XYZ file of C-alpha atoms in Angstrom:
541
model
C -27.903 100.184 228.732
C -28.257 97.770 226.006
C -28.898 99.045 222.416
C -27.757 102.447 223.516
C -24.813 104.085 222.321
C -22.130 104.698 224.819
C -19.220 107.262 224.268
C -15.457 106.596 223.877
C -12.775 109.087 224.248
C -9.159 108.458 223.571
C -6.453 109.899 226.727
C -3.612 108.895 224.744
C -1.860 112.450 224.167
C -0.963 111.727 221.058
C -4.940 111.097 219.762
C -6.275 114.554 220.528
C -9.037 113.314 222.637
C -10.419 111.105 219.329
C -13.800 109.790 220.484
C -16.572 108.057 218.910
C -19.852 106.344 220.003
C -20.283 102.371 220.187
C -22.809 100.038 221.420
C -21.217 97.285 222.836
C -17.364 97.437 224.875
C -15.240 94.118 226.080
C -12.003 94.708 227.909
C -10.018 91.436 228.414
C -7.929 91.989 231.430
C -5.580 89.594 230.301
C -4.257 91.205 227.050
C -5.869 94.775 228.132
C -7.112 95.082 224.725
C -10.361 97.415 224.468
C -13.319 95.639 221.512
C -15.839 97.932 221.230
C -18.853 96.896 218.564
C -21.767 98.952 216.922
C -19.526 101.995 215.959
C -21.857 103.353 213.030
C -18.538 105.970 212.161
C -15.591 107.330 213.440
C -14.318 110.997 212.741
C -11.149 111.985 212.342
C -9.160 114.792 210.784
C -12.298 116.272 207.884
C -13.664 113.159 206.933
C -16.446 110.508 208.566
C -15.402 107.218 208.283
C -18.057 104.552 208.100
C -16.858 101.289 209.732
C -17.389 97.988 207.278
C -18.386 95.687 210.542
C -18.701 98.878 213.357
C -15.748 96.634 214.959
C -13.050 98.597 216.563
C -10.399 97.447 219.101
C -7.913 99.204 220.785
C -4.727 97.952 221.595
C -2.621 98.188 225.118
C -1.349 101.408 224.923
C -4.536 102.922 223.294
C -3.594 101.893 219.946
C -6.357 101.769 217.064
C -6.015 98.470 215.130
C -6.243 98.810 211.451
C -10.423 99.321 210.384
C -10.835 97.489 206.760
C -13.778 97.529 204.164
C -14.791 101.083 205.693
C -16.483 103.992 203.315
C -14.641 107.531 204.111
C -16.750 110.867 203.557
C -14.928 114.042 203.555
C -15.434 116.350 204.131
C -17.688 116.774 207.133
C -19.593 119.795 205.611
C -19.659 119.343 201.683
C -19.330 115.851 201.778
C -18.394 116.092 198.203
C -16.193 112.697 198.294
C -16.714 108.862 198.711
C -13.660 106.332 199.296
C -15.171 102.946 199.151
C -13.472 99.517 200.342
C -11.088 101.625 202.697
C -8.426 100.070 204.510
C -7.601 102.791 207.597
C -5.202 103.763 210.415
C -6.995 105.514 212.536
C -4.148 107.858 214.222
C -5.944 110.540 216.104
C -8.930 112.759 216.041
C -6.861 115.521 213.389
C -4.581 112.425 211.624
C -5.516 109.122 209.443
C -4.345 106.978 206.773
C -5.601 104.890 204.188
C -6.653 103.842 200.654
C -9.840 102.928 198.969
C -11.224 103.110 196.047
C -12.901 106.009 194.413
C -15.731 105.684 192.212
C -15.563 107.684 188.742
C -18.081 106.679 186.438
C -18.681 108.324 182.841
C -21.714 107.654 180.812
C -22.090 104.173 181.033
C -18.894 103.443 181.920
C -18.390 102.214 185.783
C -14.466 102.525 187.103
C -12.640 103.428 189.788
C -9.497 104.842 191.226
C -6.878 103.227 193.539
C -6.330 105.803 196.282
C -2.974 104.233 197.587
C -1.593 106.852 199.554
C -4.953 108.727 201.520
C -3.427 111.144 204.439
C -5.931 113.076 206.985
C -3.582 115.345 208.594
C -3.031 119.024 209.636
C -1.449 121.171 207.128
C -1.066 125.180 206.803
C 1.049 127.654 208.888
C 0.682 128.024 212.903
C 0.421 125.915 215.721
C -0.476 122.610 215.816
C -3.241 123.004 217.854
C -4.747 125.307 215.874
C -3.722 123.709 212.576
C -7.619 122.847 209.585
C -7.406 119.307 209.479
C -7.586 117.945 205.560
C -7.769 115.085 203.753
C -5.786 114.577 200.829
C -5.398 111.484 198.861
C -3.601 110.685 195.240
C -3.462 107.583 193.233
C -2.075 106.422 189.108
C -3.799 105.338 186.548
C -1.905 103.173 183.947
C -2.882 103.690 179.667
C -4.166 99.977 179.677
C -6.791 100.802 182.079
C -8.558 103.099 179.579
C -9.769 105.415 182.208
C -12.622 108.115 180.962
C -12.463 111.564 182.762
C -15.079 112.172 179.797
C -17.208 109.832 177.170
C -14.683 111.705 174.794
C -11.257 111.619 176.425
C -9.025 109.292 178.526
C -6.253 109.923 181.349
C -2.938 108.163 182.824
C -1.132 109.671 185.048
C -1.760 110.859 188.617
C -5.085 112.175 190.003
C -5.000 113.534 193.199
C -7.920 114.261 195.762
C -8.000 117.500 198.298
C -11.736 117.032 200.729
C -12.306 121.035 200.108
C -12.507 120.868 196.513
C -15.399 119.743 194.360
C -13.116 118.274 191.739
C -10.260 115.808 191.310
C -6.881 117.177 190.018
C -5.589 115.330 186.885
C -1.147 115.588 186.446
C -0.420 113.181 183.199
C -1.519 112.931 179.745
C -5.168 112.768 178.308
C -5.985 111.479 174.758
C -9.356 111.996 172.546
C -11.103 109.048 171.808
C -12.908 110.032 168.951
C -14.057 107.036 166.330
C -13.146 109.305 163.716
C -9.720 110.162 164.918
C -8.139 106.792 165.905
C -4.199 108.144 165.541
C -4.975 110.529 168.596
C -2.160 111.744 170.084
C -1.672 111.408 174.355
C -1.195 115.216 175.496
C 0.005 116.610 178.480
C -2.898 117.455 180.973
C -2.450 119.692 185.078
C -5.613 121.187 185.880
C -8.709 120.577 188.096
C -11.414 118.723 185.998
C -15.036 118.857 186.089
C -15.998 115.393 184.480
C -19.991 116.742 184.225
C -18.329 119.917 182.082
C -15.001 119.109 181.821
C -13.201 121.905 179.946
C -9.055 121.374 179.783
C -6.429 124.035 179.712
C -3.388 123.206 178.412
C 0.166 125.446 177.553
C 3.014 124.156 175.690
C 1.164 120.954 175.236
C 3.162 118.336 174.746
C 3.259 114.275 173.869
C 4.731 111.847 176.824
C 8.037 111.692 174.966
C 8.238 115.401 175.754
C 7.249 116.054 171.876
C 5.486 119.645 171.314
C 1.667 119.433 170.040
C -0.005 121.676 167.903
C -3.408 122.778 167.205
C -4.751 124.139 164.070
C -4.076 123.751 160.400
C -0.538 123.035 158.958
C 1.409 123.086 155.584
C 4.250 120.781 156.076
C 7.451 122.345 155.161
C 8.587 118.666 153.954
C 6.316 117.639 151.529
C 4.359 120.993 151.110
C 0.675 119.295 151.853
C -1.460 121.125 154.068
C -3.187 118.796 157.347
C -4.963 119.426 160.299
C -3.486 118.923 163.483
C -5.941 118.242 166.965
C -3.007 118.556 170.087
C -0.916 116.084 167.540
C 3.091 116.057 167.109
C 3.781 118.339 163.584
C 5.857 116.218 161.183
C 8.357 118.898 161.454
C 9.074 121.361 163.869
C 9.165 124.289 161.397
C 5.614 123.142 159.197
C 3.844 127.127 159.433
C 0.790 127.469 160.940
C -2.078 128.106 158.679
C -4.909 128.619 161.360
C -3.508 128.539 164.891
C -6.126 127.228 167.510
C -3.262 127.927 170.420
C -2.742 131.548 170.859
C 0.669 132.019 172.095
C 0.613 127.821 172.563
C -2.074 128.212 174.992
C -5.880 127.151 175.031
C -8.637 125.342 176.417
C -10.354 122.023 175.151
C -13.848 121.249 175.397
C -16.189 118.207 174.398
C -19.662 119.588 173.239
C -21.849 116.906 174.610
C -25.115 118.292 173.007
C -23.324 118.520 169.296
C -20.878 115.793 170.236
C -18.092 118.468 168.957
C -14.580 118.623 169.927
C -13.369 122.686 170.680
C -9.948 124.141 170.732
C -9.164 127.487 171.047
C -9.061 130.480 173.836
C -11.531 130.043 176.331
C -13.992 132.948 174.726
C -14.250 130.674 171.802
C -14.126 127.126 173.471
C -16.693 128.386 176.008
C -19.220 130.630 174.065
C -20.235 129.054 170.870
C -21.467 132.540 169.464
C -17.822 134.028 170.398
C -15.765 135.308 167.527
C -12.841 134.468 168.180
C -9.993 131.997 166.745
C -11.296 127.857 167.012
C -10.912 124.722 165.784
C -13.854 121.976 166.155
C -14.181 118.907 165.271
C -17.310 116.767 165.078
C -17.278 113.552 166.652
C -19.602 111.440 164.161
C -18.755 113.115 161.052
C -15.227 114.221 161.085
C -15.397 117.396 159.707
C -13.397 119.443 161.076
C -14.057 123.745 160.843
C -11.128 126.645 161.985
C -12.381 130.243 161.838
C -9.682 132.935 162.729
C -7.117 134.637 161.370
C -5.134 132.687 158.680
C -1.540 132.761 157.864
C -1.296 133.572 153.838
C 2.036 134.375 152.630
C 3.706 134.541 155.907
C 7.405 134.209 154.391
C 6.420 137.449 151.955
C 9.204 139.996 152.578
C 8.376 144.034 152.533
C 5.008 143.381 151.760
C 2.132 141.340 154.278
C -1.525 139.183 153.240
C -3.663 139.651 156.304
C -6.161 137.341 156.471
C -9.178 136.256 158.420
C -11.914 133.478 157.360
C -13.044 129.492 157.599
C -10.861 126.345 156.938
C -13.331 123.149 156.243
C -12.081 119.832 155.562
C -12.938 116.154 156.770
C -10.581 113.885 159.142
C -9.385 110.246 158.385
C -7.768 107.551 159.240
C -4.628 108.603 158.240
C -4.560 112.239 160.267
C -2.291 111.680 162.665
C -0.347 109.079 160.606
C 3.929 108.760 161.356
C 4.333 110.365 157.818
C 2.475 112.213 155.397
C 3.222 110.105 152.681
C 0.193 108.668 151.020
C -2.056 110.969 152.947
C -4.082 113.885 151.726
C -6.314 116.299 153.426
C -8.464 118.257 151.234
C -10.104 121.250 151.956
C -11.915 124.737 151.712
C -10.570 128.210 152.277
C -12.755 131.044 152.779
C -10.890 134.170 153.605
C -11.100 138.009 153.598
C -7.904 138.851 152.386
C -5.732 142.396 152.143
C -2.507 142.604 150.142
C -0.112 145.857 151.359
C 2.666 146.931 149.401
C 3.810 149.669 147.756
C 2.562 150.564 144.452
C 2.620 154.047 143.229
C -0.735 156.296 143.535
C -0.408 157.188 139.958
C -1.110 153.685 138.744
C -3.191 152.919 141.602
C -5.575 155.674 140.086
C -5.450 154.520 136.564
C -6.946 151.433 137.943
C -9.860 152.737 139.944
C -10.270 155.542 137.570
C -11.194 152.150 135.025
C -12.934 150.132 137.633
C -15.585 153.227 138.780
C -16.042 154.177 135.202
C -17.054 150.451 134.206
C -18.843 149.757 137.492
C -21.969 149.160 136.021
C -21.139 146.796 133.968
C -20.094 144.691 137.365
C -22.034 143.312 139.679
C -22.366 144.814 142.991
C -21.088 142.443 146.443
C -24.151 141.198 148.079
C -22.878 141.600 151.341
C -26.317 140.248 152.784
C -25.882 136.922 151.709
C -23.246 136.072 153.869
C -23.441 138.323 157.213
C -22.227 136.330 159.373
C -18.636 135.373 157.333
C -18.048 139.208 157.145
C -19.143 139.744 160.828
C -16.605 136.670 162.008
C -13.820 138.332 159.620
C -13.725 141.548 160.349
C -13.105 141.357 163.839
C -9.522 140.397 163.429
C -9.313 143.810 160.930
C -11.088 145.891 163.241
C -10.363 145.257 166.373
C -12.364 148.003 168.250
C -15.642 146.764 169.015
C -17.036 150.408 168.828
C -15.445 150.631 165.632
C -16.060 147.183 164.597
C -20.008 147.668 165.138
C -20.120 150.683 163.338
C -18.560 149.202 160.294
C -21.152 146.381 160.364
C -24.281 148.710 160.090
C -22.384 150.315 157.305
C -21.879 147.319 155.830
C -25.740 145.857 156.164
C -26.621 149.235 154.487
C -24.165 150.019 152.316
C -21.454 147.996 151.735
C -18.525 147.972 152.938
C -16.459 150.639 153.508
C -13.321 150.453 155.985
C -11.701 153.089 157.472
C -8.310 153.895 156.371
C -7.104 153.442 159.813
C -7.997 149.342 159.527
C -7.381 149.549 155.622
C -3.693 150.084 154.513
C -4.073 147.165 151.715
C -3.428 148.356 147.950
C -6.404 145.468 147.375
C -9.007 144.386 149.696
C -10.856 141.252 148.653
C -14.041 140.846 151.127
C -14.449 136.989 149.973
C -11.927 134.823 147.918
C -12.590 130.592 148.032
C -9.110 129.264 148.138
C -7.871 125.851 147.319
C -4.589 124.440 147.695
C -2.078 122.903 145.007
C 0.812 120.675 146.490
C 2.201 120.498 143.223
C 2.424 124.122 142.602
C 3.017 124.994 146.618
C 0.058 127.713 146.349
C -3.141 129.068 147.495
C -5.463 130.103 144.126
C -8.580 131.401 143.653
C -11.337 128.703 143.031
C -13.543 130.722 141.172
C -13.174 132.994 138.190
C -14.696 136.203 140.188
C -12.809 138.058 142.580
C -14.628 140.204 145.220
C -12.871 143.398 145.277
C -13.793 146.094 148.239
C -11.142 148.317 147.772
C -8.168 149.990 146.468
C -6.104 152.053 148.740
C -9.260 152.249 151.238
C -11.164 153.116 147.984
C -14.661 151.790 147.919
C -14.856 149.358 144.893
C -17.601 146.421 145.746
C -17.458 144.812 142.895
C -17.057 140.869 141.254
C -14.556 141.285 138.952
C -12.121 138.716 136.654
C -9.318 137.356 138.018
C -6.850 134.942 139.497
C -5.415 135.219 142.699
C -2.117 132.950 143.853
C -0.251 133.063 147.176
C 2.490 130.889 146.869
C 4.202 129.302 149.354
C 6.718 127.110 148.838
C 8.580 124.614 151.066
C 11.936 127.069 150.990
C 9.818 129.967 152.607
C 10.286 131.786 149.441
C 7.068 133.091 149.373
C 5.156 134.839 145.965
C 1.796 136.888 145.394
C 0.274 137.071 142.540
C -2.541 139.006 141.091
C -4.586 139.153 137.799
C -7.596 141.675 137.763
C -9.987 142.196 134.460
C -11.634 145.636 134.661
C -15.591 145.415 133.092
C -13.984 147.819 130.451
C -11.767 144.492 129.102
C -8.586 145.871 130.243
C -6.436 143.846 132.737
C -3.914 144.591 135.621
C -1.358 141.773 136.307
C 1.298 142.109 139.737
C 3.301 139.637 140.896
C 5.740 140.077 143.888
C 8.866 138.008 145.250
C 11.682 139.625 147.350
C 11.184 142.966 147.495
C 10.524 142.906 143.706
C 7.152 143.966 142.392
C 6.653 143.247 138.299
C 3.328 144.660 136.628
C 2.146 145.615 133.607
C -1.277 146.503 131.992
C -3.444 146.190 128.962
C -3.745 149.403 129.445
C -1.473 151.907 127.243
C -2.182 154.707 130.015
C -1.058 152.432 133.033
C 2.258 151.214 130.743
C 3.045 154.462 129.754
C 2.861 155.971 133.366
C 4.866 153.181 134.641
C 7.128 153.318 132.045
C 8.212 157.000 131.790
C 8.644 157.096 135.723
C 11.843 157.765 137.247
C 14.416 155.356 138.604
C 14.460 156.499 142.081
C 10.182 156.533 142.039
C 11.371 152.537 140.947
C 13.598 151.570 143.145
C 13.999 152.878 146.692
C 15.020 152.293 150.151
C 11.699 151.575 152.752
C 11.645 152.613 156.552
C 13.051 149.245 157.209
C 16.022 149.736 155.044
C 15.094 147.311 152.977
C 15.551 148.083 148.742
C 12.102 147.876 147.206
C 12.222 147.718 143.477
C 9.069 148.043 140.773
C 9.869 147.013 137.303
C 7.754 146.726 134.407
C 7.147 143.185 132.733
C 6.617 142.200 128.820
C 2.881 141.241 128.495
C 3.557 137.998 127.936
C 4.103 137.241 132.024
C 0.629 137.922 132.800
C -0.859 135.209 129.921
C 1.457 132.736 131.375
C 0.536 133.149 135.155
C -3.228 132.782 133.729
C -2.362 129.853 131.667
C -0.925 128.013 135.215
C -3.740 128.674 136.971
C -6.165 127.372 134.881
C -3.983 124.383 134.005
C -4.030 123.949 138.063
C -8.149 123.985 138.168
C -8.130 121.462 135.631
C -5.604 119.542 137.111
C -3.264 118.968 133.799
């Protein structure tokens, strides 16, 4: 009947009984070739496929020819993809092949992907009868065609298409566009990708020449300047990590869209902005970059450790990334909670807080208040127990704070210390002239006192401490440590005397480790000399 659709079912035995509807059929009985018009879609394998004329003709032997300009929806059920301009070979009712193009638009941007190689086919374990039909499809995308998988990062490489899944996978290298970082480094990218909320993993990241990336903030073991690095090549394999965004080289990346702010870290931090845990963001219109987490101070000391835990700030340009560091600085702002341990006897130990709790009115108390939130971010990575950890934060709204030994084994805890960094010098130093102290040997000081702090850390991995406290009674206490060596000495007659007139083997003895460890006192004049290079540092002479 005209205008009706009329059914059409394949006997080849090779077609699985493929059928379709049409509304017209012409069978020339010369050539025995089958043209059958007004076929509104054919379905085969998981997909509908949308004829570009609703032509088909079938060839002596029952032989599809090749459909062109079709539109291929797959799957059946979710119909979560669209393959435009489709060329197809229609083989069967469970097998087809084809390409097309699939449309990918970000933001504004309209683009596509070349789906060479599209296969319908059975696949899994079993018979072939009772083989799922899928479609899978792949295609490349070449670095000249700029192709966004977000308004903040491109792609080249493969990117491959399987009907059941909601997302495309991505096998090549993405790249952040970012107007403020234009030396952006490609980085190796294998995951499913959301492009609405695209989040990346990536482990061992690495650059197309097979380069390793890193993450985080970096003191270059070559020219000892300090630079941040967003999934960039380090200038030298060996440059120490500051602030690591890649725990165990691992992590996720994430473009804020509502901040327009790039995130790397684990995927607590990347995905939960009020997550405390170690990250590195970036924002896209400004440049300034943030990393809270632990920090690396000191990390070549030997028999003694700086744990540390705070906020690196500093501001991109259009040199990070750069071939060489040469010409290029970076400056920026340390905030850190830091704890020194090593070994210093309890008799001098107790000089000092004897001097610093009998004076302790003439210092000002810690206002832990002020800044809540730095002290809530640092001590996580001192106390890890989150029972523990939330019990020392009411303490410390209340009181103060006031660690338990168990998450205290530093000589000197200092809650707060601003830290800038000299090139010249190769060290960390205190930026300001007060030093919050919260403790000595887990006891309770919270005070601002005097002082100069340096951690340096040289390009040899030789690293030094070194401390200058000024008790509110005038008196100071000067350390400094390299090597297993710790030299100190006092303004205090009490502390030089103890020190003095103990015995060699309280002075020099062999640790757990069976390493020597050696305290020796110092002639005054050290300590006026380390406080001399400091403050010839902060004035830049």
């Amino acid at each position: 009947e005209q205008n009706k659709f009329g059914n059409f079912r394949s006997i080849h035995p090779d077609q699985d009984s493929l059928n379709f509807q049409g509304k017209t059929a012409f069978y020339d009985l010369k050539t025995s070739e089958l043209k059958i018009g007004g076929v509104p879609f054919v379905k085969s394998c998981d997909a509908f496929i949308h004829l570009g004329d609703g032509n088909i003709e079938v060839n002596p032997g029952g032989a599809i020819g090749q459909l062109s300009n079709c539109r291929i929806v797959a799957d059946t059920i979710t119909k979560y993809h669209v393959i435009n301009r489709a060329t197809v070979n229609l083989k069967g009712r469970k097998e087809y092949t084809a390409s097309g193009f699939y449309e990918y638009n970000v933001g504004n941007k309209e683009q596509e992907i070349e789906f060479k190689d599209i296969v319908g086919t059975r696949v899994g374990k079993g018979k072939r009868s009772e083989k799922a039909a899928v479609t899978r499809a792949a295609g490349v995308v070449s670095e000249n065609e700029n192709f966004l998988i977000d308004d903040a990062i491109v792609f080249q490489g493969k990117i491959s298409l399987s009907a059941e899944k909601k997302n495309l996978d991505f096998d090549g290298f993405a790249k952040l566009q970012s107007p403020v970082l234009p030396r952006a480094s490609w980085f190796s990218m294998n995951c499913e990708a959301d492009k609405k909320k695209l989040s990346i993993p990536f482990e061992d990241p690495k650059a197309p020449n097979g380069q390793p990336l890193g993450t985080g903030i970096y003191l270059s073991k070559e020219t000892a300047k300090i630079y941040p690095s967003f999934l960039m090549p380090l200038y030298f394999r060996k440059d120490r990590p500051i602030l690591l965004a890649m725990g165990d080289n691992k992590g996720y990346f994430k473009h804020d869209k509502v901040k327009d702010e790039l995130r790397l870290g684990d995927s607590t931090a990347v995905f939960d902005p009020a997550a405390k845990t170690t990250l590195l963001t970036l924002n896209n219109k400004t440049g300034k970059y943030t990393g809270t987490g632990k920090l690396n101070l000191g990390s070549g000391l030997q028999q003694m450790s700086a744990s540390a835990s705070g906020v690196v700030t500093g501001s991109v340009n259009e040199n990070t990334g750069a071939p060489s560091l040469e010409g290029v600085e970076h400056d920026m702002d340390v905030t850190a909670m830091v704890g020194f341990d090593f070994e210093i006897p309890d008799k001098l130990l107790k000089v000092i807080i004897t001097d610093l709790q009998s004076s302790s009115f003439d210092a000002r108390p810690i206002d832990y208040s002020r800044e809540l939130p730095f002290y809530e971010r640092a001590l996580i990575d001192f106390v890890p127990n989150e029972k523990d950890l939330k019990a020392e934060l009411i303490e410390l709204k209340d009181y103060g704070m006031n660690l338990d030994a168990k998450y205290n084994p530093f000589e000197f805890l200092f809650s707060k210390l601003d830290l800038k960094w000299d090139a010249e010098y190769q060290s960390f130093y205190n930026e300001k002239n007060l030093l919050a102290l919260t403790s000595i040997s887990a006891v309770p000081i919270n005070r601002l006192l005097e002082g100069f702090i340096e951690i340096k850390m040289p390009t040899n991995g030789d690293d030094r401490m070194y401390i200058y406290l000024k008790s509110p009674s005038e008196d100071w206490y000067y350390f400094s440590y390299k090597g297993g060596i710790l030299s100190t000495v006092s303004s205090s007659t009490r502390y030089n005397d103890i020190l003095i007139g103990m015995k060699p083997k309280e002075l020099s003895f062999k640790r757990k480790n069976g390493e020597f460890y050696e305290i020796q006192p110092i002639n005054p004049n050290s300590a006026q000399l380390f406080v001399n290079r400091i403050r010839a540092i902060k004035s830049g002479q």
